[in-house]
GROMACS .gro file of C-alpha atoms in nm:
model
  192
    1MET     CA    1   1.359   0.494  -0.833
    2ARG     CA    2   1.136   0.474  -1.133
    3ILE     CA    3   0.809   0.349  -1.236
    4ILE     CA    4   0.843   0.020  -1.415
    5ALA     CA    5   0.543  -0.039  -1.632
    6GLY     CA    6   0.234   0.135  -1.777
    7ALA     CA    7   0.125   0.474  -1.920
    8HIS     CA    8   0.417   0.602  -1.697
    9LYS     CA    9   0.664   0.357  -1.747
   10GLY     CA   10   1.035   0.486  -1.667
   11ALA     CA   11   0.960   0.798  -1.482
   12ARG     CA   12   1.174   0.864  -1.172
   13LEU     CA   13   1.033   0.947  -0.871
   14SER     CA   14   1.219   1.160  -0.641
   15SER     CA   15   1.247   1.006  -0.291
   16PRO     CA   16   1.230   1.195   0.050
   17SER     CA   17   1.546   1.302   0.236
   18GLY     CA   18   1.705   1.134   0.508
   19ALA     CA   19   1.747   0.765   0.629
   20ASN     CA   20   1.379   0.701   0.767
   21THR     CA   21   1.206   0.542   0.407
   22ARG     CA   22   1.319   0.213   0.278
   23PRO     CA   23   1.165   0.223  -0.087
   24THR     CA   24   1.044  -0.118  -0.272
   25ALA     CA   25   1.335  -0.316  -0.445
   26ASP     CA   26   1.242  -0.256  -0.860
   27ARG     CA   27   1.277  -0.638  -0.840
   28VAL     CA   28   1.016  -0.688  -0.559
   29LYS     CA   29   0.796  -0.430  -0.726
   30GLU     CA   30   0.835  -0.642  -1.078
   31SER     CA   31   0.728  -0.958  -0.909
   32LEU     CA   32   0.475  -0.779  -0.663
   33PHE     CA   33   0.295  -0.628  -0.955
   34SER     CA   34   0.344  -0.959  -1.201
   35MET     CA   35   0.119  -1.120  -0.910
   36LEU     CA   36  -0.138  -0.852  -0.873
   37ASP     CA   37  -0.191  -0.867  -1.283
   38GLY     CA   38  -0.250  -1.192  -1.253
   39TYR     CA   39  -0.537  -1.115  -0.961
   40GLY     CA   40  -0.667  -0.871  -1.194
   41VAL     CA   41  -0.691  -0.608  -0.921
   42LEU     CA   42  -0.519  -0.296  -1.069
   43GLN     CA   43  -0.782  -0.197  -1.334
   44ALA     CA   44  -0.966   0.096  -1.181
   45ALA     CA   45  -0.898   0.016  -0.831
   46ASN     CA   46  -0.909   0.240  -0.546
   47VAL     CA   47  -0.597   0.201  -0.390
   48LEU     CA   48  -0.463   0.293  -0.034
   49ASP     CA   49  -0.088   0.333   0.043
   50LEU     CA   50   0.010   0.350   0.353
   51PHE     CA   51   0.336   0.441   0.515
   52ALA     CA   52   0.383   0.587   0.172
   53GLY     CA   53   0.704   0.740   0.184
   54SER     CA   54   0.759   0.805  -0.175
   55GLY     CA   55   0.486   0.664  -0.277
   56GLY     CA   56   0.668   0.407  -0.533
   57LEU     CA   57   0.392   0.145  -0.497
   58GLY     CA   58   0.103   0.339  -0.527
   59PHE     CA   59   0.222   0.559  -0.819
   60GLU     CA   60   0.318   0.216  -1.016
   61ALA     CA   61  -0.027   0.120  -0.952
   62MET     CA   62  -0.154   0.438  -1.105
   63SER     CA   63   0.060   0.366  -1.398
   64ARG     CA   64  -0.104   0.091  -1.451
   65GLY     CA   65  -0.450   0.116  -1.455
   66ALA     CA   66  -0.544   0.225  -1.081
   67ALA     CA   67  -0.822   0.504  -1.096
   68GLN     CA   68  -0.761   0.654  -0.731
   69VAL     CA   69  -0.479   0.632  -0.488
   70ASP     CA   70  -0.499   0.746  -0.125
   71PHE     CA   71  -0.124   0.833   0.028
   72VAL     CA   72  -0.069   0.829   0.424
   73ASP     CA   73   0.228   0.946   0.531
   74SER     CA   74   0.337   1.123   0.890
   75SER     CA   75   0.653   1.261   0.746
   76LEU     CA   76   0.654   1.608   0.641
   77ALA     CA   77   0.974   1.489   0.358
   78SER     CA   78   0.745   1.217   0.262
   79LEU     CA   79   0.401   1.440   0.200
   80ARG     CA   80   0.623   1.724   0.016
   81THR     CA   81   0.791   1.455  -0.211
   82LEU     CA   82   0.453   1.278  -0.236
   83GLN     CA   83   0.261   1.562  -0.351
   84ALA     CA   84   0.565   1.634  -0.636
   85ASN     CA   85   0.556   1.333  -0.767
   86ALA     CA   86   0.214   1.321  -0.799
   87ASP     CA   87   0.265   1.688  -0.992
   88LYS     CA   88   0.552   1.541  -1.180
   89LEU     CA   89   0.308   1.275  -1.312
   90GLY     CA   90   0.036   1.478  -1.396
   91LEU     CA   91  -0.167   1.268  -1.131
   92ASP     CA   92  -0.251   1.483  -0.906
   93HIS     CA   93  -0.660   1.499  -0.947
   94SER     CA   94  -0.639   1.093  -0.892
   95ALA     CA   95  -0.380   1.145  -0.603
   96LYS     CA   96  -0.452   1.219  -0.296
   97VAL     CA   97  -0.214   1.262  -0.024
   98HIS     CA   98  -0.330   1.264   0.379
   99ALA     CA   99  -0.078   1.388   0.624
  100GLY     CA  100  -0.087   1.225   0.977
  101ASP     CA  101  -0.107   0.861   1.165
  102VAL     CA  102  -0.225   0.560   0.970
  103LEU     CA  103  -0.399   0.467   1.242
  104HIS     CA  104  -0.586   0.852   1.291
  105PHE     CA  105  -0.660   0.794   0.914
  106LEU     CA  106  -0.843   0.447   0.935
  107ALA     CA  107  -1.011   0.543   1.243
  108GLY     CA  108  -1.130   0.925   1.036
  109LEU     CA  109  -1.326   0.710   0.767
  110PRO     CA  110  -1.655   0.669   0.792
  111GLY     CA  111  -1.774   0.334   0.906
  112PRO     CA  112  -1.947   0.062   0.670
  113ASP     CA  113  -2.292   0.195   0.786
  114ASP     CA  114  -2.222   0.499   0.652
  115PRO     CA  115  -2.316   0.632   0.270
  116GLU     CA  116  -1.999   0.809   0.282
  117ALA     CA  117  -1.828   0.478   0.332
  118ARG     CA  118  -1.517   0.357   0.163
  119THR     CA  119  -1.397   0.024   0.008
  120PHE     CA  120  -1.014  -0.031  -0.125
  121ASP     CA  121  -0.988  -0.260  -0.396
  122LEU     CA  122  -0.598  -0.264  -0.259
  123VAL     CA  123  -0.389  -0.186  -0.015
  124PHE     CA  124  -0.022  -0.129   0.007
  125MET     CA  125   0.123  -0.128   0.392
  126ASP     CA  126   0.497  -0.093   0.401
  127PRO     CA  127   0.581   0.036   0.774
  128PRO     CA  128   0.870   0.126   0.908
  129TYR     CA  129   1.023  -0.222   0.999
  130PRO     CA  130   1.101  -0.136   1.355
  131LEU     CA  131   0.700  -0.067   1.438
  132GLY     CA  132   0.603  -0.348   1.634
  133GLU     CA  133   0.383  -0.647   1.545
  134ASP     CA  134   0.091  -0.557   1.772
  135ALA     CA  135   0.061  -0.202   1.589
  136VAL     CA  136   0.075  -0.374   1.207
  137THR     CA  137  -0.207  -0.627   1.341
  138GLN     CA  138  -0.406  -0.316   1.513
  139ILE     CA  139  -0.365  -0.154   1.159
  140LEU     CA  140  -0.498  -0.462   1.016
  141GLY     CA  141  -0.831  -0.502   1.216
  142ARG     CA  142  -0.878  -0.136   1.153
  143LEU     CA  143  -0.861  -0.195   0.782
  144ALA     CA  144  -1.070  -0.467   0.787
  145ALA     CA  145  -1.392  -0.248   0.752
  146HIS     CA  146  -1.272  -0.110   0.423
  147LEU     CA  147  -1.248  -0.415   0.259
  148ASP     CA  148  -1.445  -0.642   0.034
  149MET     CA  149  -1.451  -0.969  -0.050
  150GLU     CA  150  -1.207  -0.920  -0.363
  151SER     CA  151  -0.996  -0.651  -0.186
  152ILE     CA  152  -0.614  -0.753  -0.138
  153VAL     CA  153  -0.360  -0.596   0.108
  154ILE     CA  154  -0.027  -0.610   0.045
  155VAL     CA  155   0.170  -0.624   0.407
  156GLU     CA  156   0.544  -0.561   0.355
  157ARG     CA  157   0.791  -0.657   0.637
  158ALA     CA  158   1.146  -0.760   0.722
  159ALA     CA  159   1.223  -1.101   0.607
  160ARG     CA  160   1.371  -1.197   0.963
  161SER     CA  161   0.987  -1.036   1.124
  162PRO     CA  162   0.704  -1.306   1.186
  163GLU     CA  163   0.421  -1.372   0.946
  164PRO     CA  164   0.202  -1.028   1.038
  165ALA     CA  165  -0.089  -1.186   1.317
  166MET     CA  166  -0.427  -1.108   1.149
  167PRO     CA  167  -0.707  -1.014   1.356
  168ASP     CA  168  -1.035  -1.190   1.324
  169GLY     CA  169  -1.165  -1.172   0.991
  170LEU     CA  170  -0.851  -1.156   0.777
  171GLU     CA  171  -0.617  -1.418   0.674
  172VAL     CA  172  -0.287  -1.441   0.470
  173PHE     CA  173  -0.324  -1.652   0.136
  174ARG     CA  174  -0.023  -1.581   0.015
  175SER     CA  175   0.382  -1.486   0.119
  176LYS     CA  176   0.692  -1.436  -0.089
  177THR     CA  177   1.036  -1.357   0.025
  178PHE     CA  178   1.293  -1.156  -0.178
  179GLY     CA  179   1.630  -1.134   0.033
  180GLU     CA  180   1.567  -0.907   0.293
  181THR     CA  181   1.184  -0.842   0.192
  182ALA     CA  182   0.897  -1.063   0.301
  183VAL     CA  183   0.542  -0.965   0.132
  184HIS     CA  184   0.233  -1.114   0.273
  185PHE     CA  185  -0.081  -1.100   0.040
  186VAL     CA  186  -0.375  -1.042   0.317
  187GLN     CA  187  -0.768  -1.068   0.219
  188LEU     CA  188  -1.097  -1.086   0.408
  189VAL     CA  189  -1.171  -1.436   0.536
  190GLY     CA  190  -1.399  -1.635   0.269
  191GLU     CA  191  -1.734  -1.780   0.419
  192GLY     CA  192  -1.809  -2.122   0.355
   0.00000   0.00000   0.00000
């Protein structure tokens, strides 16, 4: 697995051992980031990479101009790999690796009324395909409090899975299928 474009183009990333991670294929990543470039969301972005695995999506975003990425994963192998990749790329100052369950991480973030509240410009959510649709919806519901009207959430699922059910306040505004992978672009529901 490698970084496709940007400041770290061509850099090889390590992958966690075992069969529990599913890195995003290069052709999917290339198309996805082409679309994100078109939306102008990458430059100086505050990014959240949930179920990060090796961090391929988050590190690609950093290579293309994102300011900071928070990586969240519960697998010890993934956490070690994330830190090793950040160190290898010299991005450990702007890549924060968080150990734990995604829902617990989101529950621990300061709420919107807290002066410490954080808003993410771009969120990658590539949960294991066996994760149920109810869990995906619950995560999106928790995530909504940490988005603004310009934020984009990318949900990657198996092409055979249904489109994720959206909690109140969120909508899918674009979907694209690449072979066995479906990518859904999610945002807050616009007013008016």
